[in-house]
Tab-separated table of C-alpha atoms in Angstrom:
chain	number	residue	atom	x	y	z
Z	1	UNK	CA	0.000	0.000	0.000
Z	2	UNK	CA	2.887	2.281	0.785
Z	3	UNK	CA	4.577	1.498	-2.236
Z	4	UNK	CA	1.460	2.253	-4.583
Z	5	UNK	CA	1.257	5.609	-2.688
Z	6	UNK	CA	4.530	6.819	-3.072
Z	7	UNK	CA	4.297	5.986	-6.749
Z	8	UNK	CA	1.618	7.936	-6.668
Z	9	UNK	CA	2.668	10.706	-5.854
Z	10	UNK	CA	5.742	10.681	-7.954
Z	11	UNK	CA	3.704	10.582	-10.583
Z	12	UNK	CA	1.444	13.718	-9.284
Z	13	UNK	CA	4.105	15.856	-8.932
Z	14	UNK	CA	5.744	14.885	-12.005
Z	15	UNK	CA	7.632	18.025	-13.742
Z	16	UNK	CA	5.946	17.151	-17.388
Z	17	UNK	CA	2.600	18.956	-16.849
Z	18	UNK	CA	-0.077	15.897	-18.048
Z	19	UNK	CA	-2.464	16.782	-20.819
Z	20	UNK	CA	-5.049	15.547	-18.368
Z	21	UNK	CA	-4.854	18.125	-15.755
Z	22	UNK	CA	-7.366	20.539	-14.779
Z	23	UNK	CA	-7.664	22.538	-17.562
Z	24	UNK	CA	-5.916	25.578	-17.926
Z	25	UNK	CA	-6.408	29.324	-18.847
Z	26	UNK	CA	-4.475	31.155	-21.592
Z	27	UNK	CA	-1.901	33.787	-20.834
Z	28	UNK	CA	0.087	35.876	-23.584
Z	29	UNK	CA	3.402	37.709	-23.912
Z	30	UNK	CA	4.952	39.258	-26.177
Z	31	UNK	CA	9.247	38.893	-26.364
Z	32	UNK	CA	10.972	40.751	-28.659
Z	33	UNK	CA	13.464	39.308	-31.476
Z	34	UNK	CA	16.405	40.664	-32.276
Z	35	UNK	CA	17.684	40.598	-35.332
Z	36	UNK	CA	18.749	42.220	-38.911
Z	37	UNK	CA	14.843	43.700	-39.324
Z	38	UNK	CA	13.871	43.291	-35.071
Z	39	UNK	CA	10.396	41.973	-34.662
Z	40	UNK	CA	8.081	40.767	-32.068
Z	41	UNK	CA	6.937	36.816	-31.478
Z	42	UNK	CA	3.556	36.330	-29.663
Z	43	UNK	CA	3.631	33.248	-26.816
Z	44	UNK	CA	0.164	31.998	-25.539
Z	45	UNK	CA	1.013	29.518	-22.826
Z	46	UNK	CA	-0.648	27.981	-19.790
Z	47	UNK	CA	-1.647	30.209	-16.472
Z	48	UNK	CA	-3.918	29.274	-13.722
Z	49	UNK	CA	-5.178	32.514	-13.974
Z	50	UNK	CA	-8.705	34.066	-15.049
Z	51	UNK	CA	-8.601	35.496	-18.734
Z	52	UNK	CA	-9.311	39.082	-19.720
Z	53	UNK	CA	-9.731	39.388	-23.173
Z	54	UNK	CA	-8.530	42.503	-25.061
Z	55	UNK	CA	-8.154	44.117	-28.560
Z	56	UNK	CA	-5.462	43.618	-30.990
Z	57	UNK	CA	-5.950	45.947	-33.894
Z	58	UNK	CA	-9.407	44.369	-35.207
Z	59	UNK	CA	-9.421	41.464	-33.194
Z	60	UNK	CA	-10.346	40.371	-29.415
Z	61	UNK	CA	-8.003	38.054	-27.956
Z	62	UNK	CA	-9.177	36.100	-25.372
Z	63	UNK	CA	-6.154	35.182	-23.035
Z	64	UNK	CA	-4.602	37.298	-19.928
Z	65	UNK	CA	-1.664	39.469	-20.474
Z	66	UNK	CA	1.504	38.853	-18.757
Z	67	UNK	CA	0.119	36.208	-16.195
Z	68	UNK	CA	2.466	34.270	-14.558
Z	69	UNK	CA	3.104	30.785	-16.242
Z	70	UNK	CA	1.147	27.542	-14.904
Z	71	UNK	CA	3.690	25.452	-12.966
Z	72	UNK	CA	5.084	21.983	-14.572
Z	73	UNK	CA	7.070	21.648	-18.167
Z	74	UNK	CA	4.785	21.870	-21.442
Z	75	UNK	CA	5.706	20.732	-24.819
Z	76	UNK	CA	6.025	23.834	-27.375
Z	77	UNK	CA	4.508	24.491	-30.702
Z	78	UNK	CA	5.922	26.889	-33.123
Z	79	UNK	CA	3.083	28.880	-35.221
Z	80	UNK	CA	3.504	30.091	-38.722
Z	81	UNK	CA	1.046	32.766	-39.895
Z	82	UNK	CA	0.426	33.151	-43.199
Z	83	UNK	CA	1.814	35.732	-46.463
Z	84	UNK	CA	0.625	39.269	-45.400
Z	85	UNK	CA	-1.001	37.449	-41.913
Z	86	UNK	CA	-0.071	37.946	-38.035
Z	87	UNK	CA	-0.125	35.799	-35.352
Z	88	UNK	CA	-3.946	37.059	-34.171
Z	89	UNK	CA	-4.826	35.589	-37.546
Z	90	UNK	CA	-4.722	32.546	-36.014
Z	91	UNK	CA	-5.712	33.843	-32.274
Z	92	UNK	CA	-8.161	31.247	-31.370
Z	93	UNK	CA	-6.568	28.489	-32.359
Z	94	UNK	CA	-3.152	29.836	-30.425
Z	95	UNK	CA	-5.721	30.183	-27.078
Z	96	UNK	CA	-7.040	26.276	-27.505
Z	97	UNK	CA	-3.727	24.877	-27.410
Z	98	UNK	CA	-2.687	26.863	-24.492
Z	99	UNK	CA	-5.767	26.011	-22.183
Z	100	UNK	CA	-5.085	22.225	-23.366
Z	101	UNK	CA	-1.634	22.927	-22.059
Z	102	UNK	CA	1.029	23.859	-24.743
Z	103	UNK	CA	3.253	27.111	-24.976
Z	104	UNK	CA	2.796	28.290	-28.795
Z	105	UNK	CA	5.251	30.300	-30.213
Z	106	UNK	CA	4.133	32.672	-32.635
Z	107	UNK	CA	6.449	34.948	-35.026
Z	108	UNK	CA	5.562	38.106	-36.763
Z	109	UNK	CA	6.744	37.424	-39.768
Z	110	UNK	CA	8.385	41.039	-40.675
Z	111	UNK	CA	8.367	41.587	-44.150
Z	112	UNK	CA	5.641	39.221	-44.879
Z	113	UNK	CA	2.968	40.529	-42.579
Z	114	UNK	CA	-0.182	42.558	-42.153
Z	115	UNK	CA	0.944	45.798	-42.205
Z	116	UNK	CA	4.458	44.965	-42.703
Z	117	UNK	CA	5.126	43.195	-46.419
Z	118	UNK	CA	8.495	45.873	-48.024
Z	119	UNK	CA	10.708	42.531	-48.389
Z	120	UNK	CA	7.948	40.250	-50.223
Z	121	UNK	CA	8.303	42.479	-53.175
Z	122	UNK	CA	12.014	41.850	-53.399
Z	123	UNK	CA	11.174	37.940	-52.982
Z	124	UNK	CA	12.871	37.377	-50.063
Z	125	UNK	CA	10.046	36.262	-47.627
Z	126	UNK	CA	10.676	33.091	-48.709
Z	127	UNK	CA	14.021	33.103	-47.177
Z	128	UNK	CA	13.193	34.909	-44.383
Z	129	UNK	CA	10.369	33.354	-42.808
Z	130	UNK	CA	12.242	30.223	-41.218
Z	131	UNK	CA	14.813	31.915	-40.013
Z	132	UNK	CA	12.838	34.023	-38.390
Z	133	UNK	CA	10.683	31.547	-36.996
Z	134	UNK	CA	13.704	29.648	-35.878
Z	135	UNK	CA	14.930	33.101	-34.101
Z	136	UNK	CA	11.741	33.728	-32.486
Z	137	UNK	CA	11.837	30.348	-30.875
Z	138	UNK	CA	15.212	30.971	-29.484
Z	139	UNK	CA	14.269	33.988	-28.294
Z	140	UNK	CA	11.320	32.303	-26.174
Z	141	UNK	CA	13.527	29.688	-25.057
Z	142	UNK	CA	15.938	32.231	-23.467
Z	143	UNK	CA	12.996	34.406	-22.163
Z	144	UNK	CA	12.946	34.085	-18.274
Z	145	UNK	CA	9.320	34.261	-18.098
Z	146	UNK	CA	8.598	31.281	-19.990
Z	147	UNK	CA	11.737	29.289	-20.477
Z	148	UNK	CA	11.884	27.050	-17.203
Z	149	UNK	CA	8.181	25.826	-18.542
Z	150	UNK	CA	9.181	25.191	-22.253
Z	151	UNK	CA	10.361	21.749	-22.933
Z	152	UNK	CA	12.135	21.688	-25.892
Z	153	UNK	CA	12.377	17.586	-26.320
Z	154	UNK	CA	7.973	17.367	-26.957
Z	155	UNK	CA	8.170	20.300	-30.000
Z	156	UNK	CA	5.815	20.281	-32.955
Z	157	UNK	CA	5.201	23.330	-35.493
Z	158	UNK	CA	2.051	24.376	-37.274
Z	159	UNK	CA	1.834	26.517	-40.337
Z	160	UNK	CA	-1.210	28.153	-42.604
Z	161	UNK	CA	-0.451	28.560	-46.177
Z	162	UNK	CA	3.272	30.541	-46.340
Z	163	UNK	CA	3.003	29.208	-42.929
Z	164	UNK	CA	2.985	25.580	-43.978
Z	165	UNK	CA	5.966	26.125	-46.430
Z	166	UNK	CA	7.928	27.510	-43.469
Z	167	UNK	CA	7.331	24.429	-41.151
Z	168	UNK	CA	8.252	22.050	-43.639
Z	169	UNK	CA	11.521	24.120	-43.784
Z	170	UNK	CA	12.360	24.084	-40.623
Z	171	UNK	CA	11.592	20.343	-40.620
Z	172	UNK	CA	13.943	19.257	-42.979
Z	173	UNK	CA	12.379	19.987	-46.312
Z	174	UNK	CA	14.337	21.489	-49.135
Z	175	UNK	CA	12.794	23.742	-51.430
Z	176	UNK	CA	13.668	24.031	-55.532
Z	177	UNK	CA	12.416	27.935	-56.036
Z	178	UNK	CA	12.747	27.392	-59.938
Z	179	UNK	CA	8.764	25.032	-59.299
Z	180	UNK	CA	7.514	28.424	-58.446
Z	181	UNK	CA	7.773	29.983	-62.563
Z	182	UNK	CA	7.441	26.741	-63.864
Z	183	UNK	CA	4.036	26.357	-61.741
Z	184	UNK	CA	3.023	30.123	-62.858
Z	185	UNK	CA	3.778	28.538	-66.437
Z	186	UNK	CA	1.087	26.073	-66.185
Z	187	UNK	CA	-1.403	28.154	-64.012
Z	188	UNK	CA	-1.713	31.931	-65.072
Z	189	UNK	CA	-4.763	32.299	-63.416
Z	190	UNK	CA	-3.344	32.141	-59.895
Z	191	UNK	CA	-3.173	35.765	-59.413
Z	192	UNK	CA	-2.050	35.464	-55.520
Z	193	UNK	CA	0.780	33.611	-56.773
Z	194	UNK	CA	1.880	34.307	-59.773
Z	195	UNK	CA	0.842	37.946	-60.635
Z	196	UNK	CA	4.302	39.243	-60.317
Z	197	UNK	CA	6.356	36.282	-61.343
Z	198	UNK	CA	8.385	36.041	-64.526
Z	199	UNK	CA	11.091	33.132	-65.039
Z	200	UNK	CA	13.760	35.536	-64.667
Z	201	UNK	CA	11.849	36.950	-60.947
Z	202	UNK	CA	9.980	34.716	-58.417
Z	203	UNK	CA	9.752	34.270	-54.724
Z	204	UNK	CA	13.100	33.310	-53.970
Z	205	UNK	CA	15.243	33.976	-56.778
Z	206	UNK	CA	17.160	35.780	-54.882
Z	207	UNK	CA	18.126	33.160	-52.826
Z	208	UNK	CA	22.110	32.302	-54.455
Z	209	UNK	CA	23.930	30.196	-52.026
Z	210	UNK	CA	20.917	30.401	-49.361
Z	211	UNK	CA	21.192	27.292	-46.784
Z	212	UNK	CA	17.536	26.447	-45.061
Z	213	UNK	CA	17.555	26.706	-41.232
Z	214	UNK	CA	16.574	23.339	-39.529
Z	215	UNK	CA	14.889	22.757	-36.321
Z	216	UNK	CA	15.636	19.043	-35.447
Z	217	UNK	CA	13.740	18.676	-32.364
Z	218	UNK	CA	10.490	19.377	-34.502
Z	219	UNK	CA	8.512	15.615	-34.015
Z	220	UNK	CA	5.000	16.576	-35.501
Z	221	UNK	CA	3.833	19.096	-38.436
Z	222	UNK	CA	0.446	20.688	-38.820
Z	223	UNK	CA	-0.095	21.786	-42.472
Z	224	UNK	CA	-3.121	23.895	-42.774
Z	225	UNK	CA	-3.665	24.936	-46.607
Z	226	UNK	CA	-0.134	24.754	-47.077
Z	227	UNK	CA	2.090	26.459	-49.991
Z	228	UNK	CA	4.093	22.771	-50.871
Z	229	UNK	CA	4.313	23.465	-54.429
Z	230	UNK	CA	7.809	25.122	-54.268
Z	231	UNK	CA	8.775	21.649	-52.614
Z	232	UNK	CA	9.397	18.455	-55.457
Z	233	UNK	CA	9.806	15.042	-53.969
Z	234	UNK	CA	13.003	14.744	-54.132
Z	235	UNK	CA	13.154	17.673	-51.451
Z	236	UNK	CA	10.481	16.408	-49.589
Z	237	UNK	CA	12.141	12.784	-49.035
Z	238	UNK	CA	13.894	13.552	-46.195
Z	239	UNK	CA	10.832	13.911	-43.648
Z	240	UNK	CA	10.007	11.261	-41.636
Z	241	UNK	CA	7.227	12.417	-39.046
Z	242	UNK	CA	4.066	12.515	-38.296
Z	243	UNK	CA	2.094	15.400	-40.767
Z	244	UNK	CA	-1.534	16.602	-40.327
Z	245	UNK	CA	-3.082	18.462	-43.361
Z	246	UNK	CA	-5.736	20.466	-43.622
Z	247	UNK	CA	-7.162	21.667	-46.550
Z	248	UNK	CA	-10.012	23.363	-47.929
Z	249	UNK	CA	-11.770	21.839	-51.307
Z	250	UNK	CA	-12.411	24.952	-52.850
Z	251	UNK	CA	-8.758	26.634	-51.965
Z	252	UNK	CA	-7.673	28.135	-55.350
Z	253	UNK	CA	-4.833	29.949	-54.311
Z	254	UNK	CA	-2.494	26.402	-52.947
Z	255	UNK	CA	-4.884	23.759	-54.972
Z	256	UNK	CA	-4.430	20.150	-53.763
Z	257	UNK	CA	-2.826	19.176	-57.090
Z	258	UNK	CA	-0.290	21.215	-56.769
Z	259	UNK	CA	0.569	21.330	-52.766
Z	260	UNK	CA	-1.492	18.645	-50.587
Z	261	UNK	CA	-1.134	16.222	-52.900
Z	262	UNK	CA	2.569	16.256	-53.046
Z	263	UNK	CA	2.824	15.930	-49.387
Z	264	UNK	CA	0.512	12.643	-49.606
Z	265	UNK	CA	2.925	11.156	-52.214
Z	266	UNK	CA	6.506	12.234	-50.642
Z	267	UNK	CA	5.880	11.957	-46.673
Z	268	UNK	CA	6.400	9.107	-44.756
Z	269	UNK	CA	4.140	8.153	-42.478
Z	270	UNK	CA	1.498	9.432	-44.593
Z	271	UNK	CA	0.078	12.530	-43.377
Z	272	UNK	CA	-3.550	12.447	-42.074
Z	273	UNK	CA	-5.682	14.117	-44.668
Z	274	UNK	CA	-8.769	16.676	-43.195
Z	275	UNK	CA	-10.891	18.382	-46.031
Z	276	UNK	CA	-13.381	20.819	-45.436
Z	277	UNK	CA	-15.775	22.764	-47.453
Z	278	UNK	CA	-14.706	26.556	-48.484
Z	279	UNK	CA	-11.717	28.652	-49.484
Z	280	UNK	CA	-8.337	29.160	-48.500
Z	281	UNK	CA	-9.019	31.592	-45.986
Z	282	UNK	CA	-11.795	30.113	-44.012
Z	283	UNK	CA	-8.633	28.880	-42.076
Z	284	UNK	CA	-8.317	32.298	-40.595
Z	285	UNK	CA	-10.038	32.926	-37.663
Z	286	UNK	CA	-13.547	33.842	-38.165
Z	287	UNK	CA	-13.962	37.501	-37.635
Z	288	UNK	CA	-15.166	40.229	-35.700
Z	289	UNK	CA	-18.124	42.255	-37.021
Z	290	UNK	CA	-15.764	45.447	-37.261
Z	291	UNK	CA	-13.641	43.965	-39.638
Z	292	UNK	CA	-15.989	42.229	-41.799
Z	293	UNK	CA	-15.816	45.202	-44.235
Z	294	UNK	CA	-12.416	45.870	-44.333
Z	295	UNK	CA	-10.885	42.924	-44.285
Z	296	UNK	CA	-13.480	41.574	-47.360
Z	297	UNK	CA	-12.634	38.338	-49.255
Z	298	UNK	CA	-10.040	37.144	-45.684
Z	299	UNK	CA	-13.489	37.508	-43.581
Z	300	UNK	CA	-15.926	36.395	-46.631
Z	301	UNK	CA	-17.154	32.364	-47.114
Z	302	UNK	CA	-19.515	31.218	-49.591
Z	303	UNK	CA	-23.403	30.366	-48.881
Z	304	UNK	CA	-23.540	27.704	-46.340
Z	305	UNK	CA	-20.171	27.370	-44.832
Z	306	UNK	CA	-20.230	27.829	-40.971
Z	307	UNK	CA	-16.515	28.886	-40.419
Z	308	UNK	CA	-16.694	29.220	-36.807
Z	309	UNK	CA	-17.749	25.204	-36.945
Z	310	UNK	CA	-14.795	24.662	-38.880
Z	311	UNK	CA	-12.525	26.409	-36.830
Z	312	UNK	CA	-14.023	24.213	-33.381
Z	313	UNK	CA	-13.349	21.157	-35.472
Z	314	UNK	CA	-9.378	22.177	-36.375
Z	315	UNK	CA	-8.702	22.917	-32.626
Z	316	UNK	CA	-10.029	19.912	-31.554
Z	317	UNK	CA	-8.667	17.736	-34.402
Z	318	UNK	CA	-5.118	20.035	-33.720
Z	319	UNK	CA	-4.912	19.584	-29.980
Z	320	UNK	CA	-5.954	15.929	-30.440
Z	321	UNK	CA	-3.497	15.341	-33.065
Z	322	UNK	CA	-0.393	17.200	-30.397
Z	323	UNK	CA	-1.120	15.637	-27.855
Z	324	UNK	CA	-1.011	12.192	-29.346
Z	325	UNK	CA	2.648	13.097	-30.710
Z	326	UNK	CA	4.331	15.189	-28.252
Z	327	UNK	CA	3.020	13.121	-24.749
């Protein structure tokens, strides 16, 4: 009897936080990044503390400033927005994971952000976004208020469209920038992508003797309408974890031919596959009524798709899909 006690309490007091504890509110910080252009990451993470939501720009963000971490060690998720995007893009999906007890790490993506897009034109966001993702996740590992309850060995990364391309960077993936004119070649009608792009000047022909930043602790990938298509097989080989894709069957901007269904063909395990009805951007949070307007065709779904049900579905099938990798 003494012995089953005293294993029980080992295991209560455990330093790995469980995923079936009480759950848990969401806090948010924000830590700086130095480097060549400085920019700002976003961290939701675990706090026992009541949440006071609050406005960011045109959003409400429902999570608690600057509370003090939960105690225990919680596996961390690196978050991607997408091309011209922020972090609060992806806001509720950021406060989910928290409350189910992961710290996500969220770059602004300077130069390819709301707001914020002077490099894109040069094509060198698609350069800069891992390294700046990679940066940003240094910089939260080395922040004092969060980096005694970051563990670092139960990682995973999720990205949305750009997003996607720069987790599958980070995870090992090796991009050929010359797919992206001969894509534009075969597909003149993608204006998002190919407006601008002649075979001479494309997203990353600027790139010359550019080596991709890695993140080898990554274990699981989250792929939510991801831009693959700059990525053939042969760069895609070298992945071996667990993928979850999400797409949407309308998307016209990164159309399954061309991204998802690479992924299926070139990554082992084979990633699970989650369609839903609408467009590419009915992966952004849904919005507030204030920036219905101005936001237009980023707020905007077609007759009879409920994004808000969508979006409960992709946190649980997200959280579920974390917490069966990173335990």
């Amino acid at each position: 009897m003494l012995a089953r006690l005293l294993v029980f309490l080992c295991l209560a007091f455990s330093s790995h936080a469980p995923f079936a504890a009480t759950p848990f509110s969401a806090g948010i910080l924000r830590v700086p990044v130095a480097a060549e252009m400085p920019f700002d990451a976003f961290v939701w993470y675990p706090t026992r503390e009541a949440e006071s939501p609050f406005e960011a720009g045109p959003y409400t963000v429902v999570a608690r400033r600057d509370a003090a971490p939960a105690e225990g060690r919680f596996p961390v998720v690196l978050l991607s927005h997408g091309s011209g995007g922020s972090p609060f893009a992806h806001r509720d999906l950021a406060s989910h994971l928290a409350r189910a007890g992961f710290i996500v790490v969220a770059p602004l993506h300077i130069g390819d952000a709301a707001g914020r897009t002077e490099r894109r034109d040069a094509g060198l966001a698609p350069t800069d976004r891992p390294g700046q993702a990679l940066q940003a996740l240094q910089a939260v590992l080395k922040d004092p208020r969060v980096a005694d309850r970051a563990d670092p060995a139960r990682m995973g990364a999720i990205g949305y469209s750009a997003g996607g391309y720069t987790a599958l960077v980070l995870a090992g993936a090796t991009p050929d920038f010359a797919r992206w004119p001969a894509y534009c070649r075969q597909s003149p009608g993608n204006a998002v992508l190919c407006s601008h792009v002649t075979d001479a000047r494309y997203p990353g022909s600027q790139a010359g003797q550019w080596q991709p930043p890695r993140e080898p602790r990554l274990k699981a990938l989250v792929l939510i309408a991801p831009l693959a298509m700059p990525f053939g097989p042969e760069g895609l080989a070298i992945l071996r974890m667990p993928v979850q894709l999400h797409e949407a069957t309308g998307d016209a901007i990164v159309p399954s031919a061309s991204n998802g269904d690479t992924l299926m063909r070139a990554i082992i395990p084979v990633p699970q596959r989650r369609r839903v009805a609408g467009g590419h951007h009915v992966f952004i949070d849904p919005c507030p009524p204030a920036a219905m307007a101005r936001l237009g065709e980023l707020c905007t779904d077609a007759p009879g798709i409920d994004r808000a049900a969508i979006h409960a579905a992709l946190c649980e099938q997200v959280t579920s899909f974390l917490r069966s990798q990173l335990e």
